């Protein structure tokens, strides 16, 4: 097991699903994303794009296909057990990163400046919460 997913498996994860499954994914992402972001913040170098993708996925102006791709990748990210469990130190987020990079690469043009601003603000707040006293006074 190499820790990465092959392109076929990634395509399966990101494939369109019925509306009911997409709603379930959205609920799972809304409930678990922030906990997972906190846990993975130092291990995924493009976390700002992941969080911007979250805001893009929840934006009603984002095309349905794009929302579906993002929700699929984010739902995989928040799953407690996936191809390579996240608790395996150093390797656990490797498969998540593969799925997230594929999704973000496919939809990057749909992430608008407002999504990136919301992501930056969230990550700055997160950093302040984890490092009390390190923010502006």
mmCIF file of C-alpha atoms in Angstrom:
data_model
loop_
_atom_site.group_PDB
_atom_site.id
_atom_site.type_symbol
_atom_site.label_atom_id
_atom_site.label_comp_id
_atom_site.label_asym_id
_atom_site.label_seq_id
_atom_site.Cartn_x
_atom_site.Cartn_y
_atom_site.Cartn_z
ATOM 1 C CA UNK A 1 0.000 0.000 0.000
ATOM 2 C CA UNK A 2 1.646 3.225 -1.130
ATOM 3 C CA UNK A 3 -0.582 5.691 0.655
ATOM 4 C CA UNK A 4 -1.888 7.259 -2.503
ATOM 5 C CA UNK A 5 -4.938 6.418 -4.524
ATOM 6 C CA UNK A 6 -4.876 5.573 -8.202
ATOM 7 C CA UNK A 7 -6.690 7.807 -10.669
ATOM 8 C CA UNK A 8 -9.528 5.313 -11.095
ATOM 9 C CA UNK A 9 -10.277 5.264 -7.352
ATOM 10 C CA UNK A 10 -10.149 9.063 -7.194
ATOM 11 C CA UNK A 11 -12.562 9.289 -10.139
ATOM 12 C CA UNK A 12 -14.933 6.919 -8.305
ATOM 13 C CA UNK A 13 -14.832 9.084 -5.181
ATOM 14 C CA UNK A 14 -15.487 12.278 -7.152
ATOM 15 C CA UNK A 15 -18.139 10.808 -9.465
ATOM 16 C CA UNK A 16 -21.596 12.422 -9.519
ATOM 17 C CA UNK A 17 -24.120 10.913 -7.109
ATOM 18 C CA UNK A 18 -27.894 11.176 -6.670
ATOM 19 C CA UNK A 19 -29.221 14.290 -4.938
ATOM 20 C CA UNK A 20 -29.963 12.418 -1.687
ATOM 21 C CA UNK A 21 -26.342 11.261 -1.430
ATOM 22 C CA UNK A 22 -25.103 14.760 -2.189
ATOM 23 C CA UNK A 23 -27.262 16.147 0.662
ATOM 24 C CA UNK A 24 -25.847 13.473 2.979
ATOM 25 C CA UNK A 25 -22.315 14.458 1.959
ATOM 26 C CA UNK A 26 -23.054 18.120 2.556
ATOM 27 C CA UNK A 27 -24.395 17.347 6.036
ATOM 28 C CA UNK A 28 -21.312 15.231 6.813
ATOM 29 C CA UNK A 29 -18.995 18.009 5.608
ATOM 30 C CA UNK A 30 -20.825 20.713 7.594
ATOM 31 C CA UNK A 31 -20.659 18.571 10.746
ATOM 32 C CA UNK A 32 -17.067 17.357 10.489
ATOM 33 C CA UNK A 33 -14.943 19.680 8.397
ATOM 34 C CA UNK A 34 -13.754 22.087 11.082
ATOM 35 C CA UNK A 35 -12.662 19.295 13.415
ATOM 36 C CA UNK A 36 -10.744 17.663 10.568
ATOM 37 C CA UNK A 37 -9.191 20.975 9.474
ATOM 38 C CA UNK A 38 -7.922 21.534 13.004
ATOM 39 C CA UNK A 39 -6.442 18.032 13.095
ATOM 40 C CA UNK A 40 -4.817 18.274 9.655
ATOM 41 C CA UNK A 41 -3.851 21.962 9.553
ATOM 42 C CA UNK A 42 -0.096 21.399 9.825
ATOM 43 C CA UNK A 43 -0.030 18.383 7.527
ATOM 44 C CA UNK A 44 -1.818 19.630 4.411
ATOM 45 C CA UNK A 45 0.147 22.495 2.856
ATOM 46 C CA UNK A 46 -2.772 23.726 0.744
ATOM 47 C CA UNK A 47 -5.313 23.919 3.576
ATOM 48 C CA UNK A 48 -6.277 27.438 2.493
ATOM 49 C CA UNK A 49 -7.504 26.016 -0.837
ATOM 50 C CA UNK A 50 -9.360 23.198 0.963
ATOM 51 C CA UNK A 51 -11.227 25.688 3.135
ATOM 52 C CA UNK A 52 -11.858 27.978 0.132
ATOM 53 C CA UNK A 53 -13.280 24.907 -1.609
ATOM 54 C CA UNK A 54 -15.632 24.417 1.327
ATOM 55 C CA UNK A 55 -16.954 27.965 1.004
ATOM 56 C CA UNK A 56 -17.253 27.485 -2.768
ATOM 57 C CA UNK A 57 -19.230 24.249 -2.260
ATOM 58 C CA UNK A 58 -21.721 26.018 -0.003
ATOM 59 C CA UNK A 59 -22.138 28.986 -2.336
ATOM 60 C CA UNK A 60 -25.489 28.729 -4.132
ATOM 61 C CA UNK A 61 -23.969 30.445 -7.171
ATOM 62 C CA UNK A 62 -21.500 27.585 -7.644
ATOM 63 C CA UNK A 63 -22.595 25.195 -10.415
ATOM 64 C CA UNK A 64 -24.137 21.948 -9.190
ATOM 65 C CA UNK A 65 -21.452 19.772 -10.792
ATOM 66 C CA UNK A 66 -18.695 21.765 -9.082
ATOM 67 C CA UNK A 67 -20.492 21.632 -5.729
ATOM 68 C CA UNK A 68 -20.831 17.866 -6.116
ATOM 69 C CA UNK A 69 -17.131 17.400 -6.848
ATOM 70 C CA UNK A 70 -16.119 19.538 -3.879
ATOM 71 C CA UNK A 71 -18.571 17.880 -1.496
ATOM 72 C CA UNK A 72 -17.344 14.435 -2.545
ATOM 73 C CA UNK A 73 -13.715 15.358 -1.861
ATOM 74 C CA UNK A 74 -14.524 17.130 1.408
ATOM 75 C CA UNK A 75 -16.736 14.254 2.583
ATOM 76 C CA UNK A 76 -13.851 11.840 1.939
ATOM 77 C CA UNK A 77 -11.576 14.203 3.886
ATOM 78 C CA UNK A 78 -13.814 14.216 6.954
ATOM 79 C CA UNK A 79 -14.437 10.448 6.997
ATOM 80 C CA UNK A 80 -12.816 9.030 10.116
ATOM 81 C CA UNK A 81 -11.751 5.860 8.299
ATOM 82 C CA UNK A 82 -10.798 5.912 4.669
ATOM 83 C CA UNK A 83 -8.246 4.235 2.414
ATOM 84 C CA UNK A 84 -5.434 5.115 4.803
ATOM 85 C CA UNK A 85 -6.735 5.984 8.294
ATOM 86 C CA UNK A 86 -5.793 9.523 9.301
ATOM 87 C CA UNK A 87 -4.355 8.432 12.627
ATOM 88 C CA UNK A 88 -1.386 6.751 10.899
ATOM 89 C CA UNK A 89 1.217 9.371 11.668
ATOM 90 C CA UNK A 90 2.757 10.930 8.618
ATOM 91 C CA UNK A 91 0.733 8.920 6.102
ATOM 92 C CA UNK A 92 -2.884 9.248 7.137
ATOM 93 C CA UNK A 93 -3.706 12.319 5.093
ATOM 94 C CA UNK A 94 -1.876 11.196 1.946
ATOM 95 C CA UNK A 95 -4.937 9.687 0.306
ATOM 96 C CA UNK A 96 -7.054 12.651 1.404
ATOM 97 C CA UNK A 97 -4.554 15.000 -0.243
ATOM 98 C CA UNK A 98 -4.730 13.016 -3.495
ATOM 99 C CA UNK A 99 -8.525 13.326 -3.616
ATOM 100 C CA UNK A 100 -8.503 16.991 -2.588
ATOM 101 C CA UNK A 101 -5.837 17.927 -5.148
ATOM 102 C CA UNK A 102 -7.753 16.185 -7.932
ATOM 103 C CA UNK A 103 -10.997 17.946 -6.992
ATOM 104 C CA UNK A 104 -9.398 21.357 -6.536
ATOM 105 C CA UNK A 105 -7.510 21.012 -9.805
ATOM 106 C CA UNK A 106 -10.749 20.258 -11.630
ATOM 107 C CA UNK A 107 -12.736 23.186 -10.217
ATOM 108 C CA UNK A 108 -10.137 25.817 -9.301
ATOM 109 C CA UNK A 109 -11.653 28.412 -11.664
ATOM 110 C CA UNK A 110 -14.866 28.392 -9.610
ATOM 111 C CA UNK A 111 -13.206 29.392 -6.336
ATOM 112 C CA UNK A 112 -13.770 33.125 -6.177
ATOM 113 C CA UNK A 113 -11.910 35.783 -4.186
ATOM 114 C CA UNK A 114 -14.734 35.854 -1.602
ATOM 115 C CA UNK A 115 -14.220 32.130 -0.954
ATOM 116 C CA UNK A 116 -10.484 32.653 -0.474
ATOM 117 C CA UNK A 117 -11.083 35.616 1.845
ATOM 118 C CA UNK A 118 -13.493 33.574 3.990
ATOM 119 C CA UNK A 119 -10.933 30.746 4.108
ATOM 120 C CA UNK A 120 -8.106 33.080 5.085
ATOM 121 C CA UNK A 121 -10.229 34.643 7.831
ATOM 122 C CA UNK A 122 -11.214 31.236 9.177
ATOM 123 C CA UNK A 123 -7.620 29.947 9.207
ATOM 124 C CA UNK A 124 -6.391 33.135 10.891
ATOM 125 C CA UNK A 125 -9.069 32.713 13.580
ATOM 126 C CA UNK A 126 -8.096 29.073 13.967
ATOM 127 C CA UNK A 127 -4.425 29.984 14.398
ATOM 128 C CA UNK A 128 -5.318 32.604 17.010
ATOM 129 C CA UNK A 129 -7.507 30.110 18.897
ATOM 130 C CA UNK A 130 -4.691 27.546 18.944
ATOM 131 C CA UNK A 131 -2.029 30.117 19.876
ATOM 132 C CA UNK A 132 -3.642 32.496 22.392
ATOM 133 C CA UNK A 133 -1.797 35.756 22.619
ATOM 134 C CA UNK A 134 -0.224 35.437 19.175
ATOM 135 C CA UNK A 135 -2.753 37.646 17.407
ATOM 136 C CA UNK A 136 -2.930 41.424 17.182
ATOM 137 C CA UNK A 137 -3.540 43.282 20.413
#
